[in-house]
N, CA, C and O atoms as a Tinker XYZ file with bonds, in Angstrom:
   316  protein
     1  N    -11.379000   12.332000   -3.757000    73     2
     2  CA   -10.817000   12.426000   -2.424000    64     1     3
     3  C    -10.564000   11.003000   -1.917000    63     2     4     5
     4  O    -11.372000   10.104000   -2.150000    81     3
     5  N     -9.462000   10.810000   -1.236000    73     3     6
     6  CA    -9.121000    9.496000   -0.705000    64     5     7
     7  C     -9.115000    9.549000    0.816000    63     6     8     9
     8  O     -8.882000   10.600000    1.413000    81     7
     9  N     -9.369000    8.422000    1.420000    73     7    10
    10  CA    -9.422000    8.304000    2.870000    64     9    11
    11  C     -8.618000    7.092000    3.309000    63    10    12    13
    12  O     -8.335000    6.199000    2.511000    81    11
    13  N     -8.258000    7.069000    4.573000    73    11    14
    14  CA    -7.564000    5.905000    5.114000    64    13    15
    15  C     -8.232000    5.510000    6.429000    63    14    16    17
    16  O     -8.557000    6.371000    7.248000    81    15
    17  N     -8.433000    4.223000    6.628000    73    15    18
    18  CA    -9.080000    3.727000    7.842000    64    17    19
    19  C     -8.127000    3.911000    9.021000    63    18    20    21
    20  O     -6.951000    3.558000    8.937000    81    19
    21  N     -8.634000    4.456000   10.100000    73    19    22
    22  CA    -7.796000    4.662000   11.282000    64    21    23
    23  C     -7.487000    3.362000   12.013000    63    22    24    25
    24  O     -6.567000    3.318000   12.829000    81    23
    25  N     -8.229000    2.323000   11.736000    73    23    26
    26  CA    -8.003000    1.055000   12.412000    64    25    27
    27  C     -6.991000    0.176000   11.671000    63    26    28    29
    28  O     -5.992000   -0.254000   12.247000    81    27
    29  N     -7.259000   -0.086000   10.389000    73    27    30
    30  CA    -6.397000   -1.023000    9.654000    64    29    31
    31  C     -5.494000   -0.345000    8.633000    63    30    32    33
    32  O     -4.572000   -0.977000    8.119000    81    31
    33  N     -5.739000    0.943000    8.325000    73    31    34
    34  CA    -4.883000    1.663000    7.395000    64    33    35
    35  C     -5.239000    1.502000    5.936000    63    34    36    37
    36  O     -4.539000    2.037000    5.076000    81    35
    37  N     -6.306000    0.782000    5.627000    73    35    38
    38  CA    -6.706000    0.599000    4.240000    64    37    39
    39  C     -7.097000    1.937000    3.632000    63    38    40    41
    40  O     -7.835000    2.709000    4.245000    81    39
    41  N     -6.604000    2.214000    2.429000    73    39    42
    42  CA    -6.967000    3.436000    1.728000    64    41    43
    43  C     -8.211000    3.161000    0.897000    63    42    44    45
    44  O     -8.252000    2.210000    0.117000    81    43
    45  N     -9.225000    4.003000    1.070000    73    43    46
    46  CA   -10.494000    3.836000    0.368000    64    45    47
    47  C    -10.912000    5.169000   -0.249000    63    46    48    49
    48  O    -10.345000    6.211000    0.079000    81    47
    49  N    -11.890000    5.138000   -1.131000    73    47    50
    50  CA   -12.335000    6.364000   -1.797000    64    49    51
    51  C    -13.654000    6.874000   -1.237000    63    50    52    53
    52  O    -14.243000    7.799000   -1.797000    81    51
    53  N    -14.122000    6.294000   -0.154000    73    51    54
    54  CA   -15.388000    6.705000    0.435000    64    53    55
    55  C    -15.218000    6.854000    1.939000    63    54    56    57
    56  O    -14.420000    6.142000    2.550000    81    55
    57  N    -15.960000    7.770000    2.534000    73    55    58
    58  CA   -15.893000    7.976000    3.977000    64    57    59
    59  C    -16.967000    7.140000    4.680000    63    58    60    61
    60  O    -17.571000    7.594000    5.652000    81    59
    61  N    -17.198000    5.942000    4.197000    73    59    62
    62  CA   -18.165000    5.028000    4.792000    64    61    63
    63  C    -17.426000    4.016000    5.653000    63    62    64    65
    64  O    -16.222000    4.147000    5.872000    81    63
    65  N    -18.142000    3.003000    6.143000    73    63    66
    66  CA   -17.497000    1.950000    6.913000    64    65    67
    67  C    -16.387000    1.308000    6.095000    63    66    68    69
    68  O    -16.506000    1.156000    4.879000    81    67
    69  N    -15.297000    0.929000    6.781000    73    67    70
    70  CA   -14.169000    0.293000    6.104000    64    69    71
    71  C    -14.609000   -1.070000    5.555000    63    70    72    73
    72  O    -15.144000   -1.885000    6.306000    81    71
    73  N    -14.394000   -1.333000    4.257000    73    71    74
    74  CA   -14.793000   -2.615000    3.693000    64    73    75
    75  C    -13.931000   -3.781000    4.164000    63    74    76    77
    76  O    -14.340000   -4.935000    4.032000    81    75
    77  N    -12.750000   -3.505000    4.708000    73    75    78
    78  CA   -11.852000   -4.574000    5.145000    64    77    79
    79  C    -12.142000   -5.002000    6.577000    63    78    80    81
    80  O    -12.375000   -6.180000    6.847000    81    79
    81  N    -12.126000   -4.030000    7.500000    73    79    82
    82  CA   -12.274000   -4.395000    8.913000    64    81    83
    83  C    -13.633000   -4.019000    9.497000    63    82    84    85
    84  O    -13.957000   -4.413000   10.617000    81    83
    85  N    -14.432000   -3.256000    8.742000    73    83    86
    86  CA   -15.779000   -2.919000    9.189000    64    85    87
    87  C    -15.869000   -1.792000   10.196000    63    86    88    89
    88  O    -16.957000   -1.505000   10.696000    81    87
    89  N    -14.758000   -1.144000   10.507000    73    87    90
    90  CA   -14.763000   -0.060000   11.484000    64    89    91
    91  C    -15.628000    1.076000   10.964000    63    90    92    93
    92  O    -15.530000    1.462000    9.799000    81    91
    93  N    -16.478000    1.608000   11.838000    73    91    94
    94  CA   -17.348000    2.701000   11.417000    64    93    95
    95  C    -16.910000    4.028000   12.013000    63    94    96    97
    96  O    -17.678000    4.990000   12.023000    81    95
    97  N    -15.665000    4.085000   12.514000    73    95    98
    98  CA   -15.129000    5.343000   13.021000    64    97    99
    99  C    -14.929000    6.297000   11.855000    63    98   100   101
   100  O    -14.882000    5.864000   10.703000    81    99
   101  N    -14.811000    7.579000   12.135000    73    99   102
   102  CA   -14.495000    8.508000   11.049000    64   101   103
   103  C    -13.192000    8.096000   10.376000    63   102   104   105
   104  O    -12.283000    7.572000   11.020000    81   103
   105  N    -13.118000    8.335000    9.100000    73   103   106
   106  CA   -11.942000    7.967000    8.319000    64   105   107
   107  C    -11.243000    9.254000    7.894000    63   106   108   109
   108  O    -11.878000   10.148000    7.335000    81   107
   109  N     -9.964000    9.353000    8.148000    73   107   110
   110  CA    -9.191000   10.563000    7.863000    64   109   111
   111  C     -8.804000   10.628000    6.391000    63   110   112   113
   112  O     -8.610000    9.597000    5.747000    81   111
   113  N     -8.694000   11.840000    5.864000    73   111   114
   114  CA    -8.284000   12.028000    4.481000    64   113   115
   115  C     -6.809000   11.664000    4.293000    63   114   116   117
   116  O     -5.988000   11.885000    5.184000    81   115
   117  N     -6.487000   11.110000    3.138000    73   115   118
   118  CA    -5.108000   10.792000    2.804000    64   117   119
   119  C     -4.422000   12.081000    2.387000    63   118   120   121
   120  O     -4.920000   12.800000    1.521000    81   119
   121  N     -3.304000   12.372000    2.988000    73   119   122
   122  CA    -2.576000   13.612000    2.705000    64   121   123
   123  C     -2.229000   13.728000    1.226000    63   122   124   125
   124  O     -1.803000   12.761000    0.594000    81   123
   125  N     -2.417000   14.923000    0.691000    73   123   126
   126  CA    -2.027000   15.203000   -0.673000    64   125   127
   127  C     -3.085000   14.926000   -1.726000    63   126   128   129
   128  O     -2.873000   15.236000   -2.899000    81   127
   129  N     -4.207000   14.358000   -1.347000    73   127   130
   130  CA    -5.228000   14.029000   -2.333000    64   129   131
   131  C     -6.555000   14.729000   -2.025000    63   130   132   133
   132  O     -7.602000   14.308000   -2.516000    81   131
   133  N     -6.520000   15.766000   -1.237000    73   131   134
   134  CA    -7.739000   16.448000   -0.812000    64   133   135
   135  C     -8.578000   16.950000   -1.980000    63   134   136   137
   136  O     -9.797000   16.779000   -1.980000    81   135
   137  N     -7.951000   17.560000   -2.967000    73   135   138
   138  CA    -8.677000   18.180000   -4.077000    64   137   139
   139  C     -8.621000   17.352000   -5.354000    63   138   140   141
   140  O     -8.955000   17.855000   -6.426000    81   139
   141  N     -8.212000   16.114000   -5.262000    73   139   142
   142  CA    -8.044000   15.283000   -6.446000    64   141   143
   143  C     -9.387000   14.735000   -6.925000    63   142   144   145
   144  O    -10.313000   14.525000   -6.142000    81   143
   145  N     -9.461000   14.512000   -8.228000    73   143   146
   146  CA   -10.656000   13.887000   -8.804000    64   145   147
   147  C    -10.620000   12.393000   -8.471000    63   146   148   149
   148  O     -9.564000   11.866000   -8.121000    81   147
   149  N    -11.761000   11.707000   -8.577000    73   147   150
   150  CA   -11.758000   10.259000   -8.317000    64   149   151
   151  C    -10.754000    9.514000   -9.201000    63   150   152   153
   152  O    -10.129000    8.552000   -8.755000    81   151
   153  N    -10.599000    9.956000  -10.450000    73   151   154
   154  CA    -9.649000    9.304000  -11.353000    64   153   155
   155  C     -8.215000    9.500000  -10.867000    63   154   156   157
   156  O     -7.408000    8.572000  -10.916000    81   155
   157  N     -7.899000   10.705000  -10.400000    73   155   158
   158  CA    -6.553000   10.980000   -9.880000    64   157   159
   159  C     -6.280000   10.162000   -8.623000    63   158   160   161
   160  O     -5.182000    9.637000   -8.436000    81   159
   161  N     -7.293000   10.060000   -7.765000    73   159   162
   162  CA    -7.150000    9.261000   -6.549000    64   161   163
   163  C     -6.897000    7.804000   -6.912000    63   162   164   165
   164  O     -6.016000    7.159000   -6.345000    81   163
   165  N     -7.667000    7.297000   -7.851000    73   163   166
   166  CA    -7.500000    5.908000   -8.269000    64   165   167
   167  C     -6.102000    5.663000   -8.822000    63   166   168   169
   168  O     -5.463000    4.673000   -8.468000    81   167
   169  N     -5.617000    6.564000   -9.696000    73   167   170
   170  CA    -4.266000    6.406000  -10.252000    64   169   171
   171  C     -3.214000    6.428000   -9.153000    63   170   172   173
   172  O     -2.286000    5.620000   -9.161000    81   171
   173  N     -3.357000    7.353000   -8.207000    73   171   174
   174  CA    -2.383000    7.459000   -7.111000    64   173   175
   175  C     -2.394000    6.196000   -6.256000    63   174   176   177
   176  O     -1.337000    5.666000   -5.913000    81   175
   177  N     -3.582000    5.715000   -5.913000    73   175   178
   178  CA    -3.666000    4.515000   -5.085000    64   177   179
   179  C     -3.134000    3.289000   -5.822000    63   178   180   181
   180  O     -2.487000    2.435000   -5.217000    81   179
   181  N     -3.403000    3.198000   -7.125000    73   179   182
   182  CA    -2.855000    2.095000   -7.913000    64   181   183
   183  C     -1.335000    2.155000   -7.933000    63   182   184   185
   184  O     -0.673000    1.125000   -7.808000    81   183
   185  N     -0.777000    3.347000   -8.088000    73   183   186
   186  CA     0.682000    3.503000   -8.085000    64   185   187
   187  C      1.264000    3.088000   -6.739000    63   186   188   189
   188  O      2.318000    2.455000   -6.683000    81   187
   189  N      0.581000    3.444000   -5.661000    73   187   190
   190  CA     1.059000    3.064000   -4.327000    64   189   191
   191  C      1.019000    1.558000   -4.141000    63   190   192   193
   192  O      1.946000    0.977000   -3.576000    81   191
   193  N     -0.047000    0.919000   -4.611000    73   191   194
   194  CA    -0.163000   -0.537000   -4.489000    64   193   195
   195  C      0.923000   -1.228000   -5.295000    63   194   196   197
   196  O      1.531000   -2.189000   -4.823000    81   195
   197  N      1.172000   -0.752000   -6.500000    73   195   198
   198  CA     2.221000   -1.337000   -7.346000    64   197   199
   199  C      3.576000   -1.210000   -6.652000    63   198   200   201
   200  O      4.348000   -2.168000   -6.615000    81   199
   201  N      3.863000   -0.038000   -6.107000    73   199   202
   202  CA     5.144000    0.170000   -5.417000    64   201   203
   203  C      5.261000   -0.738000   -4.196000    63   202   204   205
   204  O      6.327000   -1.296000   -3.935000    81   203
   205  N      4.169000   -0.886000   -3.449000    73   203   206
   206  CA     4.195000   -1.753000   -2.270000    64   205   207
   207  C      4.377000   -3.211000   -2.680000    63   206   208   209
   208  O      5.086000   -3.955000   -2.004000    81   207
   209  N      3.747000   -3.629000   -3.780000    73   207   210
   210  CA     3.901000   -5.004000   -4.260000    64   209   211
   211  C      5.330000   -5.273000   -4.709000    63   210   212   213
   212  O      5.872000   -6.348000   -4.453000    81   211
   213  N      5.944000   -4.295000   -5.382000    73   211   214
   214  CA     7.335000   -4.457000   -5.820000    64   213   215
   215  C      8.266000   -4.573000   -4.621000    63   214   216   217
   216  O      9.182000   -5.394000   -4.623000    81   215
   217  N      8.037000   -3.759000   -3.603000    73   215   218
   218  CA     8.859000   -3.824000   -2.390000    64   217   219
   219  C      8.650000   -5.163000   -1.680000    63   218   220   221
   220  O      9.614000   -5.759000   -1.199000    81   219
   221  N      7.414000   -5.638000   -1.608000    73   219   222
   222  CA     7.127000   -6.926000   -0.986000    64   221   223
   223  C      7.821000   -8.058000   -1.738000    63   222   224   225
   224  O      8.378000   -8.962000   -1.116000    81   223
   225  N      7.793000   -8.017000   -3.057000    73   223   226
   226  CA     8.467000   -9.039000   -3.864000    64   225   227
   227  C      9.977000   -9.011000   -3.620000    63   226   228   229
   228  O     10.600000  -10.062000   -3.472000    81   227
   229  N     10.559000   -7.827000   -3.579000    73   227   230
   230  CA    11.995000   -7.693000   -3.330000    64   229   231
   231  C     12.362000   -8.270000   -1.969000    63   230   232   233
   232  O     13.337000   -9.011000   -1.843000    81   231
   233  N     11.572000   -7.924000   -0.946000    73   231   234
   234  CA    11.852000   -8.421000    0.398000    64   233   235
   235  C     11.626000   -9.932000    0.500000    63   234   236   237
   236  O     12.335000  -10.626000    1.228000    81   235
   237  N     10.643000  -10.425000   -0.230000    73   235   238
   238  CA    10.375000  -11.857000   -0.237000    64   237   239
   239  C     11.542000  -12.644000   -0.835000    63   238   240   241
   240  O     11.946000  -13.678000   -0.303000    81   239
   241  N     12.078000  -12.137000   -1.952000    73   239   242
   242  CA    13.249000  -12.802000   -2.571000    64   241   243
   243  C     14.437000  -12.768000   -1.620000    63   242   244   245
   244  O     15.171000  -13.748000   -1.490000    81   243
   245  N     14.614000  -11.661000   -0.975000    73   243   246
   246  CA    15.741000  -11.518000   -0.044000    64   245   247
   247  C     15.608000  -12.468000    1.146000    63   246   248   249
   248  O     16.579000  -13.106000    1.552000    81   247
   249  N     14.396000  -12.553000    1.699000    73   247   250
   250  CA    14.151000  -13.465000    2.817000    64   249   251
   251  C     14.383000  -14.912000    2.401000    63   250   252   253
   252  O     14.989000  -15.687000    3.141000    81   251
   253  N     13.906000  -15.272000    1.227000    73   251   254
   254  CA    14.104000  -16.631000    0.736000    64   253   255
   255  C     15.589000  -16.952000    0.607000    63   254   256   257
   256  O     16.024000  -18.042000    0.978000    81   255
   257  N     16.359000  -16.018000    0.087000    73   255   258
   258  CA    17.801000  -16.235000   -0.049000    64   257   259
   259  C     18.454000  -16.399000    1.316000    63   258   260   261
   260  O     19.330000  -17.247000    1.488000    81   259
   261  N     18.037000  -15.597000    2.281000    73   259   262
   262  CA    18.609000  -15.703000    3.623000    64   261   263
   263  C     18.237000  -17.024000    4.291000    63   262   264   265
   264  O     19.047000  -17.611000    5.009000    81   263
   265  N     17.012000  -17.490000    4.055000    73   263   266
   266  CA    16.585000  -18.766000    4.629000    64   265   267
   267  C     17.404000  -19.923000    4.084000    63   266   268   269
   268  O     17.639000  -20.900000    4.794000    81   267
   269  N     17.844000  -19.828000    2.831000    73   267   270
   270  CA    18.633000  -20.878000    2.212000    64   269   271
   271  C     20.119000  -20.667000    2.419000    63   270   272   273
   272  O     20.932000  -21.476000    1.972000    81   271
   273  N     20.479000  -19.588000    3.091000    73   271   274
   274  CA    21.879000  -19.359000    3.418000    64   273   275
   275  C     22.708000  -18.812000    2.284000    63   274   276   277
   276  O     23.934000  -18.762000    2.378000    81   275
   277  N     22.071000  -18.406000    1.231000    73   275   278
   278  CA    22.817000  -17.883000    0.094000    64   277   279
   279  C     22.650000  -16.383000   -0.032000    63   278   280   281
   280  O     21.861000  -15.764000    0.683000    81   279
   281  N     23.406000  -15.813000   -0.951000    73   279   282
   282  CA    23.275000  -14.366000   -1.183000    64   281   283
   283  C     21.977000  -14.079000   -1.935000    63   282   284   285
   284  O     21.376000  -14.990000   -2.505000    81   283
   285  N     21.548000  -12.838000   -1.939000    73   283   286
   286  CA    20.367000  -12.478000   -2.735000    64   285   287
   287  C     20.607000  -12.795000   -4.203000    63   286   288   289
   288  O     21.750000  -12.875000   -4.651000    81   287
   289  N     19.529000  -12.975000   -4.942000    73   287   290
   290  CA    19.645000  -13.319000   -6.358000    64   289   291
   291  C     20.412000  -12.234000   -7.105000    63   290   292   293
   292  O     20.445000  -11.090000   -6.652000    81   291
   293  N     21.033000  -12.567000   -8.246000    73   291   294
   294  CA    21.820000  -11.591000   -9.006000    64   293   295
   295  C     20.997000  -10.371000   -9.426000    63   294   296   297
   296  O     21.543000   -9.275000   -9.553000    81   295
   297  N     19.702000  -10.547000   -9.641000    73   295   298
   298  CA    18.849000   -9.425000  -10.042000    64   297   299
   299  C     18.555000   -8.510000   -8.865000    63   298   300   301
   300  O     18.023000   -7.414000   -9.042000    81   299
   301  N     18.893000   -8.950000   -7.682000    73   299   302
   302  CA    18.612000   -8.180000   -6.468000    64   301   303
   303  C     19.646000   -7.091000   -6.277000    63   302   304   305
   304  O     20.832000   -7.379000   -6.111000    81   303
   305  N     19.207000   -5.842000   -6.299000    73   303   306
   306  CA    20.161000   -4.760000   -6.034000    64   305   307
   307  C     20.575000   -4.745000   -4.570000    63   306   308   309
   308  O     19.788000   -5.138000   -3.709000    81   307
   309  N     21.770000   -4.307000   -4.274000    73   307   310
   310  CA    22.181000   -4.265000   -2.873000    64   309   311
   311  C     21.332000   -3.275000   -2.091000    63   310   312   313
   312  O     20.870000   -2.278000   -2.646000    81   311
   313  N     21.124000   -3.541000   -0.807000    73   311   314
   314  CA    20.281000   -2.649000    0.002000    64   313   315
   315  C     20.897000   -1.279000    0.185000    63   314   316
   316  O     20.309000   -0.419000    0.841000    81   315
């Protein structure tokens, strides 16, 4: 089962205090993972982190190109 902190949004696998911000409020379950095994939760969260990192990298390259006044890099797909 996976949970998400109501304060900072960090996804965790325990309904304990948030390890990032320390909030001890109740932590809500992450939708779609209610009946998942710990291994399934871990795989799903890893996939989400990878996708978020790829999006962050794409946006970072785009921002850098805009700061330099040039077009996005050739490997950059159009938005």
